Amino acid sequence: MRPNHANRTEGQIDWNSIDWNTANRHVRNLRQRIFRATQEGDWDKVQSLQRLMLRSCSNAAVSVRRVTQVNKGKNTPGIDKLTVKTPKARSKLLNELISHTPWRAKPAKRVYIPKANGKRRPLGIPVIKDRALQAMVKNALEPSWEAQFEASSYGFRPGRSAQDAIERIWMVAKSKGKVWIVDADIKGCFDNINHEHLLKTIGTFPAKELIYQWLKAGYVEMGTLHETIAGTPQGGVISPLLANISLHGMESAVGAQRRNKGHQATDRTVVRYADDFVIMCRTKADAEKAQETISQWLSERGLQLSAEKTRIVHLAEGFDFLGFHVRIYPCDQKSKGGWKAIVKPSKQSELKIRKRLREEMLQLNGQNVTTVVKRLNPIIRGWANYFRTQSASKTFHKLDHFMFIRECRFVRRLHPNRSRHWRQRQYLGKRNPYRKDVNVFGHIDEPNIYLYKFSWTKIQRHIMVKDTNAPDDPHLADYWHKRELAKIQDLPPKPQQLARRQQGKCPVCGESLFNDELVEEHHIVRRDEGGLDTLDNLVMLHLFCHQQITAQQLHQRSRKDGRNGTK
């Protein structure tokens, strides 16, 4: 996709020839313009820009890439049993999207995934073309709502995370004022959202008819079509945004208004992550009133609180939220008022990671160390990085001890006739050149391949996103760039150096290396042409940018070989 064709609406496009830098820049600029027009209250301009986004070829290309290469469900087909896995198939889907032929939404495929409590969560998987269309519509609808959403909303929003929500809770908890908590749970939120209220809230959005079709398309289970009179299917690209739109206004509903600079001006604080939320109050009586108020507010949206899971609890007893346990503990320091607020991984989260690691190691029984390390390191790093922002040191050390026992058992099963000292010499040692640990799991013949430890992850307080700041605000480009650069510390040492040198961006598409896409190392001079594994010959690329570069290199080489053969 050449720059002058970034917004064209017709013609055939070859997937491998798309200029992702131009496409992403065009989509980003349109999102910023929609955001700014919403802030200014120029609704005619907002709708005009939204129509332009819906017709944008760049938006179509970016959306196809997201649903066919980035999203976790890219290999899960809808009722048409179709998946898109090749550049040719992506080109075909992209050209269908920009042809602007009339489209009727197809029903979603109903599948179930297990929940933590042993029950199953229903998902609705749309067909791949509906998913791509939803991604296009989301890029047109989301910037306008990002300019309106409340600061207390953190879930499924660009630039915001669970760590922001937890940090907000910790900041309120440590003040010792709001100690009574409405620990709320919405019963079947995604399945019960009122369609009429949602569509009325969306207003005069240009693609409102498409959203109506997706809401009313129904789902297919065991070959039978079921209609949907309420709810938005979990599994749809646009569903989290629609849920946030439906729940917008919760902060105002419970009277948790803010002063300038975002400070709470009332006796209540709301923190919401998608459909999970807590209301922090000063007294138990006020917490009971807040629960009653929010119940009435939710009923207008077709929702209700779960009687089994919703409770009012004191901070001294503590509560779990997003995998963390929040509680105040007595302490001797008078400066802290005799209490100290601590947030740490919940018992359930710890048990869950123990169970997963145990099962993974049992499945890897008999495999070599390299296979074990490649399977477990991403799991350990990911879990540690998620909880590193709070008081997780004790949990990390307990998990390291747990893993040491699992490693010893693994090696004993691998070499049952060898002595304990021999097994320790072969598989435990000082493998990590950056640490002094002497009991690091690896193999004596492969000193650079070793298992990561939880305690190697440094505890570092998360810097919470400010007020209602949004990535689509063109005036905050430097602010968001600095926040993206802070994510570099989550990478291993070598990728950290490469990412810092690149300022956290992929040089092919110009996007952040931390946009949920897989990342790989690319050799500037190919290894089969004498290139080395040195830092000056390496660059970090998104997996799919890497594939595109490799395909172009192979094409150029074949053309060169062809010319040489002709001569």
Coordinates of C-alpha atoms in Angstrom, one line a residue:
M1 CA 0.0 0.0 0.0
R2 CA 1.8 3.1 -1.2
P3 CA 1.3 6.5 0.6
N4 CA -0.9 7.9 -2.2
H5 CA -3.1 4.9 -1.9
A6 CA -3.5 4.9 1.8
N7 CA -7.2 5.9 1.7
R8 CA -8.3 4.5 -1.6
T9 CA -11.5 2.6 -1.7
E10 CA -11.2 0.4 -4.7
G11 CA -8.6 -1.7 -6.5
Q12 CA -6.7 -4.9 -5.8
I13 CA -4.1 -4.9 -3.0
D14 CA -1.3 -7.5 -2.5
W15 CA -0.8 -8.2 1.2
N16 CA 3.0 -8.4 1.0
S17 CA 3.2 -5.0 -0.7
I18 CA 1.4 -3.1 2.0
D19 CA 3.3 -0.1 3.5
W20 CA 2.4 -0.7 7.2
N21 CA 4.1 2.5 8.4
T22 CA 1.8 4.6 6.1
A23 CA -1.3 2.5 6.9
N24 CA -0.9 2.8 10.7
R25 CA -0.1 6.5 10.5
H26 CA -3.2 7.2 8.5
V27 CA -5.4 5.2 11.0
R28 CA -3.7 6.9 14.0
N29 CA -4.3 10.4 12.4
L30 CA -7.9 9.7 11.8
R31 CA -8.4 8.4 15.3
Q32 CA -6.8 11.6 16.7
R33 CA -9.0 13.8 14.6
I34 CA -12.2 12.0 15.8
F35 CA -11.0 12.3 19.4
R36 CA -10.3 16.1 19.0
A37 CA -13.6 16.8 17.3
T38 CA -15.5 15.0 20.1
Q39 CA -13.7 17.1 22.7
E40 CA -14.7 20.2 20.8
G41 CA -18.3 19.0 20.6
D42 CA -18.4 19.3 16.8
W43 CA -20.6 16.2 16.2
D44 CA -21.1 16.8 12.5
K45 CA -17.3 16.7 12.0
V46 CA -17.1 13.6 14.2
Q47 CA -19.6 11.7 12.0
S48 CA -17.9 12.9 8.8
L49 CA -14.5 11.6 10.1
Q50 CA -16.1 8.3 11.3
R51 CA -17.5 7.8 7.8
L52 CA -14.0 8.5 6.4
M53 CA -12.5 5.9 8.8
L54 CA -15.1 3.3 7.8
R55 CA -14.2 3.8 4.1
S56 CA -10.5 3.9 4.7
C57 CA -8.4 1.2 3.0
S58 CA -5.7 1.7 5.6
N59 CA -8.3 0.9 8.4
A60 CA -9.4 -2.2 6.5
A61 CA -5.8 -3.4 6.2
V62 CA -4.9 -2.8 9.8
S63 CA -8.2 -4.5 10.9
V64 CA -7.5 -7.6 8.8
R65 CA -4.0 -7.8 10.2
R66 CA -5.3 -7.6 13.8
V67 CA -8.0 -10.3 13.5
T68 CA -6.0 -12.7 11.3
Q69 CA -2.5 -12.3 12.8
V70 CA -2.6 -10.7 16.2
N71 CA -5.8 -11.6 18.1
K72 CA -5.6 -14.9 20.1
G73 CA -8.7 -16.3 18.3
K74 CA -7.2 -15.9 14.9
N75 CA -7.2 -19.7 14.4
T76 CA -10.7 -20.2 15.6
P77 CA -13.3 -20.3 12.8
G78 CA -16.9 -19.1 13.0
I79 CA -19.9 -21.0 11.7
D80 CA -18.5 -20.9 8.1
K81 CA -15.4 -22.9 9.3
L82 CA -13.2 -20.4 7.6
T83 CA -9.8 -19.2 8.9
V84 CA -7.4 -16.8 7.1
K85 CA -3.8 -17.9 7.4
T86 CA -1.9 -17.0 4.2
P87 CA -1.0 -13.7 2.6
K88 CA -3.2 -14.6 -0.4
A89 CA -6.2 -15.2 1.8
R90 CA -5.6 -12.0 3.6
S91 CA -5.4 -10.1 0.3
K92 CA -8.7 -11.7 -0.7
L93 CA -10.4 -10.7 2.6
L94 CA -9.0 -7.2 2.4
N95 CA -10.2 -6.6 -1.1
E96 CA -13.7 -7.9 -0.2
L97 CA -13.8 -5.4 2.7
I98 CA -13.0 -2.4 0.5
S99 CA -15.4 -3.4 -2.2
H100 CA -18.3 -2.0 0.0
T101 CA -20.7 -4.8 -1.0
P102 CA -23.9 -5.0 1.2
W103 CA -23.2 -7.3 4.2
R104 CA -25.6 -9.2 6.4
A105 CA -24.1 -10.3 9.8
K106 CA -23.9 -14.0 10.3
P107 CA -24.7 -15.7 13.7
A108 CA -21.8 -16.4 16.1
K109 CA -20.6 -19.9 16.9
R110 CA -21.2 -20.7 20.6
V111 CA -18.2 -22.3 22.4
Y112 CA -17.4 -22.6 26.1
I113 CA -14.3 -22.0 28.1
P114 CA -13.7 -23.1 31.7
K115 CA -13.9 -20.4 34.5
A116 CA -11.9 -20.3 37.7
N117 CA -15.0 -21.5 39.8
G118 CA -15.4 -24.6 37.7
K119 CA -18.2 -23.3 35.6
R120 CA -18.0 -22.6 31.9
R121 CA -18.1 -19.2 30.2
P122 CA -20.0 -18.9 26.9
L123 CA -18.2 -17.3 24.0
G124 CA -19.7 -16.2 20.7
I125 CA -17.2 -16.5 17.8
P126 CA -18.2 -14.4 14.7
V127 CA -17.1 -15.4 11.2
I128 CA -13.8 -13.9 10.2
K129 CA -15.2 -11.3 8.0
D130 CA -17.5 -10.0 10.7
R131 CA -14.5 -9.8 13.0
A132 CA -12.6 -7.7 10.5
L133 CA -15.7 -5.5 10.0
Q134 CA -16.0 -5.1 13.8
A135 CA -12.3 -4.1 14.0
M136 CA -13.0 -1.4 11.4
V137 CA -16.1 -0.2 13.2
K138 CA -14.2 -0.1 16.5
N139 CA -11.5 2.2 15.0
A140 CA -14.3 4.6 14.0
L141 CA -16.3 4.4 17.3
E142 CA -13.7 4.0 20.0
P143 CA -11.8 7.4 19.7
S144 CA -15.0 9.4 20.2
W145 CA -15.9 7.4 23.4
E146 CA -12.3 7.6 24.6
A147 CA -12.9 11.4 24.8
Q148 CA -15.9 10.8 27.0
F149 CA -15.1 7.8 29.2
E150 CA -14.6 8.4 32.9
A151 CA -11.2 8.2 34.6
S152 CA -12.4 5.3 36.8
S153 CA -12.8 3.0 33.9
Y154 CA -9.6 0.9 33.1
G155 CA -10.6 -2.4 31.4
F156 CA -10.3 -3.0 27.6
R157 CA -9.2 0.5 26.9
P158 CA -6.1 1.6 25.0
G159 CA -3.2 2.6 27.2
R160 CA -4.9 1.4 30.4
S161 CA -4.4 -1.9 32.3
A162 CA -5.2 -3.9 35.4
Q163 CA -2.2 -2.4 37.0
D164 CA -3.7 1.1 36.7
A165 CA -6.9 -0.1 38.4
I166 CA -4.9 -1.8 41.2
E167 CA -2.7 1.2 41.7
R168 CA -5.8 3.4 42.1
I169 CA -7.3 1.1 44.7
W170 CA -4.0 1.0 46.6
M171 CA -3.7 4.8 46.6
V172 CA -7.3 5.1 48.1
A173 CA -6.7 2.2 50.6
K174 CA -3.5 3.7 52.0
S175 CA -5.3 6.9 52.9
K176 CA -7.3 4.9 55.5
G177 CA -10.5 6.9 54.9
K178 CA -12.6 4.7 52.6
V179 CA -12.4 1.3 54.4
W180 CA -15.8 -0.2 53.5
I181 CA -15.8 -1.9 50.1
V182 CA -18.7 -2.9 47.9
D183 CA -17.0 -5.8 46.2
A184 CA -19.4 -6.1 43.3
D185 CA -20.0 -8.7 40.5
I186 CA -22.4 -8.2 37.7
K187 CA -24.3 -11.3 36.8
G188 CA -23.7 -12.3 33.2
C189 CA -22.8 -8.8 32.1
F190 CA -22.0 -9.5 28.5
D191 CA -25.0 -11.8 28.1
N192 CA -27.6 -9.4 29.5
I193 CA -26.8 -5.9 28.2
N194 CA -30.0 -4.3 27.1
H195 CA -29.8 -3.7 23.3
E196 CA -32.2 -0.8 23.2
H197 CA -30.4 1.2 25.9
L198 CA -27.0 0.4 24.3
L199 CA -28.1 1.6 20.8
K200 CA -29.7 4.7 22.2
T201 CA -26.5 5.5 24.1
I202 CA -24.4 5.0 20.9
G203 CA -26.6 7.7 19.2
T204 CA -26.2 8.6 15.5
F205 CA -23.1 6.6 14.7
P206 CA -22.7 6.0 10.9
A207 CA -22.3 2.2 11.3
K208 CA -25.1 1.8 13.9
E209 CA -27.0 -0.5 11.6
L210 CA -24.1 -3.0 11.5
I211 CA -23.9 -2.9 15.3
Y212 CA -27.6 -3.6 15.5
Q213 CA -27.1 -6.6 13.1
W214 CA -24.3 -8.0 15.3
L215 CA -26.4 -7.7 18.4
K216 CA -29.3 -9.4 16.8
A217 CA -27.5 -12.0 14.7
G218 CA -28.0 -14.8 17.2
Y219 CA -25.7 -17.8 17.9
V220 CA -25.5 -21.4 16.7
E221 CA -25.0 -24.2 19.2
M222 CA -25.1 -27.9 18.3
G223 CA -26.4 -27.0 14.9
T224 CA -29.4 -25.0 16.2
L225 CA -29.8 -21.2 15.7
H226 CA -30.8 -19.2 18.8
E227 CA -31.9 -15.6 18.8
T228 CA -30.2 -13.0 21.0
I229 CA -32.7 -10.6 22.6
A230 CA -30.0 -9.2 25.0
G231 CA -26.3 -9.1 25.4
T232 CA -23.2 -8.7 23.2
P233 CA -21.3 -12.0 22.5
Q234 CA -17.9 -12.4 24.3
G235 CA -15.5 -13.2 21.5
G236 CA -16.5 -10.4 19.3
V237 CA -13.8 -7.7 18.6
I238 CA -16.2 -4.9 19.4
S239 CA -17.9 -6.5 22.4
P240 CA -15.6 -5.0 25.1
L241 CA -16.1 -1.5 23.7
L242 CA -19.9 -1.9 23.7
A243 CA -19.8 -3.2 27.3
N244 CA -17.8 -0.1 28.3
I245 CA -20.3 2.2 26.5
S246 CA -23.2 0.5 28.3
L247 CA -21.5 0.9 31.7
H248 CA -20.3 4.5 31.1
G249 CA -21.6 6.8 33.8
M250 CA -21.2 4.5 36.8
E251 CA -18.9 7.1 38.5
S252 CA -21.5 9.8 38.2
A253 CA -24.3 7.4 39.2
V254 CA -22.8 6.7 42.6
G255 CA -21.9 10.3 43.2
A256 CA -18.1 9.9 42.9
Q257 CA -17.4 13.2 41.1
R258 CA -13.9 14.5 40.8
R259 CA -12.3 17.9 41.4
N260 CA -9.8 19.4 39.0
K261 CA -6.7 17.3 38.5
G262 CA -8.7 14.1 39.1
H263 CA -8.8 14.1 42.9
Q264 CA -11.9 12.5 44.4
A265 CA -14.4 15.1 45.8
T266 CA -16.8 12.8 47.5
D267 CA -16.9 10.1 50.2
R268 CA -17.0 7.4 47.5
T269 CA -14.5 6.1 44.9
V270 CA -15.3 3.8 42.0
V271 CA -12.7 1.6 40.3
R272 CA -14.0 -0.4 37.3
Y273 CA -12.3 -2.9 35.1
A274 CA -14.8 -3.9 32.4
D275 CA -17.6 -5.6 34.3
D276 CA -15.6 -6.0 37.5
F277 CA -15.8 -3.0 39.9
V278 CA -15.5 -1.9 43.5
I279 CA -17.0 1.1 45.4
M280 CA -14.9 2.3 48.3
C281 CA -16.8 4.1 51.0
R282 CA -16.2 5.6 54.5
T283 CA -19.0 3.9 56.4
K284 CA -20.8 0.6 56.1
A285 CA -24.2 2.5 55.9
D286 CA -22.9 4.5 53.0
A287 CA -21.6 1.3 51.3
E288 CA -25.1 -0.2 51.6
K289 CA -26.7 2.9 50.0
A290 CA -24.1 2.8 47.2
Q291 CA -24.9 -0.9 46.5
E292 CA -28.6 0.0 46.3
T293 CA -28.0 2.9 44.0
I294 CA -25.8 1.0 41.7
S295 CA -28.3 -1.9 41.6
Q296 CA -31.0 0.5 40.3
W297 CA -28.6 2.1 37.8
L298 CA -27.7 -1.4 36.4
S299 CA -31.3 -2.5 36.1
E300 CA -31.9 0.3 33.5
R301 CA -29.2 -1.5 31.4
G302 CA -30.7 -4.9 31.8
L303 CA -28.1 -5.9 34.4
Q304 CA -28.1 -6.9 38.0
L305 CA -25.6 -7.7 40.7
S306 CA -24.8 -11.3 41.6
A307 CA -26.3 -11.9 45.0
E308 CA -23.8 -14.7 45.6
K309 CA -20.6 -12.8 44.8
T310 CA -21.5 -9.2 45.7
R311 CA -20.6 -8.4 49.3
I312 CA -19.7 -5.5 51.6
V313 CA -16.4 -6.0 53.3
H314 CA -14.0 -4.0 55.6
L315 CA -10.5 -3.4 54.3
A316 CA -9.2 -5.1 57.5
E317 CA -10.7 -8.3 56.1
G318 CA -9.5 -7.7 52.6
F319 CA -10.9 -8.5 49.1
D320 CA -9.6 -10.0 45.8
F321 CA -9.6 -7.9 42.6
L322 CA -8.0 -8.8 39.3
G323 CA -5.9 -11.5 40.8
F324 CA -4.6 -9.3 43.7
H325 CA -5.5 -9.3 47.4
V326 CA -6.1 -5.8 48.9
R327 CA -6.0 -5.5 52.7
I328 CA -4.9 -3.2 55.5
Y329 CA -2.7 -4.7 58.2
P330 CA -1.9 -3.4 61.7
C331 CA 1.6 -1.9 62.1
D332 CA 3.6 -0.2 64.9
Q333 CA 4.4 2.9 63.0
K334 CA 2.4 5.8 64.3
S335 CA 2.9 7.8 61.2
K336 CA 0.8 5.3 59.3
G337 CA -2.0 5.5 61.8
G338 CA -1.5 2.0 63.1
W339 CA -2.5 0.5 59.7
K340 CA -0.7 -0.3 56.5
A341 CA -2.3 -1.0 53.1
I342 CA -0.7 -3.9 51.2
V343 CA -1.6 -5.3 47.8
K344 CA -0.2 -8.7 46.9
P345 CA -1.0 -11.7 44.7
S346 CA -4.1 -13.4 45.9
K347 CA -4.0 -17.0 47.2
Q348 CA -6.1 -18.1 44.3
S349 CA -3.7 -16.6 41.8
E350 CA -0.7 -18.3 43.5
L351 CA -2.5 -21.7 43.5
K352 CA -3.4 -21.3 39.9
I353 CA 0.2 -20.6 38.7
R354 CA 1.4 -23.5 40.9
K355 CA -1.1 -25.9 39.3
R356 CA -0.2 -24.7 35.8
L357 CA 3.5 -25.1 36.3
R358 CA 3.1 -28.5 37.8
E359 CA 1.0 -29.7 34.9
E360 CA 3.4 -28.2 32.4
M361 CA 6.4 -30.0 33.9
L362 CA 4.5 -33.3 34.1
Q363 CA 3.7 -32.9 30.4
L364 CA 7.4 -32.2 29.6
N365 CA 8.5 -35.3 31.4
G366 CA 11.4 -36.8 29.5
Q367 CA 12.1 -33.7 27.4
N368 CA 15.4 -32.0 27.2
V369 CA 16.2 -28.8 29.1
T370 CA 15.9 -26.5 26.1
T371 CA 12.3 -27.6 25.6
V372 CA 11.5 -27.1 29.2
V373 CA 13.0 -23.6 29.3
K374 CA 11.3 -22.5 26.1
R375 CA 7.9 -23.6 27.4
L376 CA 8.2 -22.3 31.0
N377 CA 10.1 -19.1 30.7
P378 CA 7.3 -17.1 29.0
I379 CA 4.9 -18.3 31.6
I380 CA 7.1 -17.4 34.6
R381 CA 8.1 -14.0 33.1
G382 CA 4.5 -13.1 32.2
W383 CA 3.1 -14.0 35.7
A384 CA 5.9 -12.1 37.4
N385 CA 5.6 -9.0 35.3
Y386 CA 1.9 -8.9 36.0
F387 CA 2.3 -8.9 39.7
R388 CA 5.7 -7.0 40.0
T389 CA 4.0 -3.7 40.6
Q390 CA 2.8 -4.6 44.1
S391 CA 4.1 -6.4 47.2
A392 CA 4.9 -9.7 45.6
S393 CA 8.5 -10.5 46.8
K394 CA 7.4 -13.1 49.4
T395 CA 5.2 -14.8 46.8
F396 CA 8.0 -14.8 44.2
H397 CA 10.4 -16.5 46.7
K398 CA 7.8 -19.1 47.6
L399 CA 7.2 -19.9 44.0
D400 CA 11.0 -20.2 43.4
H401 CA 11.2 -22.8 46.2
F402 CA 8.2 -24.6 44.7
M403 CA 9.9 -24.7 41.3
F404 CA 13.2 -25.9 42.8
I405 CA 11.3 -28.9 44.2
R406 CA 9.7 -29.5 40.8
E407 CA 13.0 -29.3 39.0
C408 CA 14.6 -31.8 41.3
R409 CA 11.7 -34.2 40.8
F410 CA 11.9 -33.7 37.0
V411 CA 15.6 -34.5 36.9
R412 CA 15.2 -37.5 39.2
R413 CA 12.6 -38.9 36.8
L414 CA 14.9 -38.2 33.9
H415 CA 17.9 -39.9 35.5
P416 CA 16.6 -42.3 38.2
N417 CA 19.8 -44.3 38.4
R418 CA 22.1 -41.3 38.9
S419 CA 23.2 -39.9 42.3
R420 CA 21.8 -36.7 43.7
H421 CA 25.1 -35.0 43.5
W422 CA 25.6 -35.9 39.8
R423 CA 22.1 -34.6 38.9
Q424 CA 22.9 -31.3 40.7
R425 CA 26.2 -30.9 38.9
Q426 CA 24.6 -31.5 35.6
Y427 CA 21.4 -29.5 35.9
L428 CA 21.9 -26.9 38.7
G429 CA 24.5 -24.2 38.7
K430 CA 25.4 -20.5 38.2
R431 CA 23.8 -20.2 34.7
N432 CA 22.7 -16.6 34.7
P433 CA 25.7 -14.2 34.1
Y434 CA 23.7 -11.3 35.5
R435 CA 22.9 -13.1 38.9
K436 CA 24.9 -14.8 41.6
D437 CA 22.3 -17.7 42.1
V438 CA 24.0 -21.1 42.1
N439 CA 20.9 -23.2 41.9
V440 CA 19.7 -22.2 38.4
F441 CA 18.1 -24.9 36.4
G442 CA 19.7 -25.7 33.1
H443 CA 22.2 -28.1 31.6
I444 CA 26.0 -28.0 32.1
D445 CA 26.5 -28.4 28.3
E446 CA 24.2 -25.4 27.5
P447 CA 25.2 -22.6 29.8
N448 CA 23.2 -19.9 28.0
I449 CA 19.9 -21.8 28.3
Y450 CA 18.4 -21.7 31.8
L451 CA 15.1 -21.4 33.6
Y452 CA 14.0 -17.9 34.8
K453 CA 13.3 -17.3 38.5
F454 CA 10.3 -15.3 39.8
S455 CA 12.5 -13.4 42.3
W456 CA 14.7 -12.1 39.5
T457 CA 11.8 -9.8 38.6
K458 CA 12.3 -6.5 40.4
I459 CA 9.4 -5.1 42.3
Q460 CA 8.6 -1.7 40.9
R461 CA 5.6 0.5 41.6
H462 CA 3.4 1.1 38.6
I463 CA 2.9 4.7 37.4
M464 CA -0.8 5.1 37.1
V465 CA -2.3 6.7 34.0
K466 CA -3.3 10.3 34.7
D467 CA -7.0 11.2 34.9
T468 CA -8.7 10.8 31.6
N469 CA -5.6 10.7 29.4
A470 CA -6.0 8.8 26.2
P471 CA -3.5 7.7 23.5
D472 CA -5.8 9.3 20.9
D473 CA -5.2 12.7 22.3
P474 CA -2.7 14.3 19.8
H475 CA -1.4 16.7 22.6
L476 CA -0.2 13.8 24.7
A477 CA 2.1 12.0 22.2
D478 CA 5.2 12.5 24.4
Y479 CA 3.4 11.3 27.5
W480 CA 2.3 8.0 25.9
H481 CA 5.7 7.5 24.2
K482 CA 7.4 7.6 27.7
R483 CA 4.9 5.1 29.1
E484 CA 5.6 2.7 26.2
L485 CA 9.3 3.0 26.8
A486 CA 8.8 2.0 30.4
K487 CA 7.6 -1.4 29.2
I488 CA 11.1 -2.2 27.9
Q489 CA 12.1 -3.2 31.4
D490 CA 9.8 -6.3 31.1
L491 CA 12.0 -7.8 28.4
P492 CA 15.1 -10.0 28.9
P493 CA 18.5 -8.3 28.9
K494 CA 19.4 -8.6 25.2
P495 CA 16.0 -7.6 23.8
Q496 CA 16.0 -4.7 26.2
Q497 CA 19.1 -3.3 24.6
L498 CA 17.6 -3.6 21.1
A499 CA 14.3 -2.1 22.1
R500 CA 16.0 0.9 23.7
R501 CA 18.1 1.5 20.6
Q502 CA 14.8 1.5 18.6
Q503 CA 13.0 3.7 21.0
G504 CA 10.5 0.9 21.6
K505 CA 9.2 1.0 18.0
C506 CA 9.2 -1.5 15.1
P507 CA 11.1 0.1 12.2
V508 CA 8.9 -1.6 9.6
C509 CA 5.4 -0.5 10.7
G510 CA 6.3 2.4 13.0
E511 CA 4.1 1.0 15.8
S512 CA 5.1 0.2 19.4
L513 CA 6.8 -3.1 20.0
F514 CA 4.3 -3.6 22.9
N515 CA 1.0 -3.5 20.9
D516 CA 0.2 -7.2 21.7
E517 CA 1.9 -8.6 18.6
L518 CA 4.6 -11.2 18.9
V519 CA 8.2 -9.8 18.5
E520 CA 11.3 -11.5 17.0
E521 CA 14.9 -10.6 16.3
H522 CA 15.8 -9.9 12.7
H523 CA 19.3 -10.2 11.2
I524 CA 20.1 -7.2 9.1
V525 CA 22.7 -9.3 7.2
R526 CA 21.3 -12.8 6.9
R527 CA 23.1 -15.6 8.7
D528 CA 23.4 -17.6 5.5
E529 CA 25.2 -14.6 4.1
G530 CA 27.7 -14.3 6.9
G531 CA 25.6 -12.2 9.4
L532 CA 26.4 -12.6 13.1
D533 CA 24.3 -12.7 16.2
T534 CA 25.7 -9.4 17.4
L535 CA 23.7 -6.4 18.6
D536 CA 24.8 -4.3 15.6
N537 CA 23.4 -6.9 13.2
L538 CA 20.1 -7.4 15.0
V539 CA 16.8 -5.4 15.1
M540 CA 13.5 -6.2 16.9
L541 CA 10.5 -6.6 14.6
H542 CA 6.9 -7.6 15.0
L543 CA 6.6 -11.3 13.9
F544 CA 4.5 -10.3 10.9
C545 CA 6.7 -7.4 9.9
H546 CA 9.6 -9.9 10.1
Q547 CA 7.7 -12.3 7.8
Q548 CA 7.0 -9.6 5.3
I549 CA 10.7 -8.5 5.3
T550 CA 11.8 -12.1 4.8
A551 CA 9.4 -12.7 2.0
Q552 CA 10.6 -9.6 0.2
Q553 CA 14.2 -10.6 0.7
L554 CA 13.5 -14.1 -0.8
H555 CA 11.7 -12.5 -3.7
Q556 CA 14.6 -10.2 -4.4
R557 CA 17.0 -13.1 -4.2
S558 CA 15.0 -15.2 -6.6
R559 CA 14.9 -12.4 -9.1
K560 CA 18.6 -11.8 -8.8
D561 CA 19.3 -15.5 -9.2
G562 CA 17.0 -15.5 -12.2
R563 CA 18.9 -12.7 -13.9
N564 CA 22.3 -14.3 -13.1
G565 CA 21.0 -17.6 -14.6
T566 CA 19.8 -15.8 -17.8
K567 CA 23.2 -14.2 -18.2

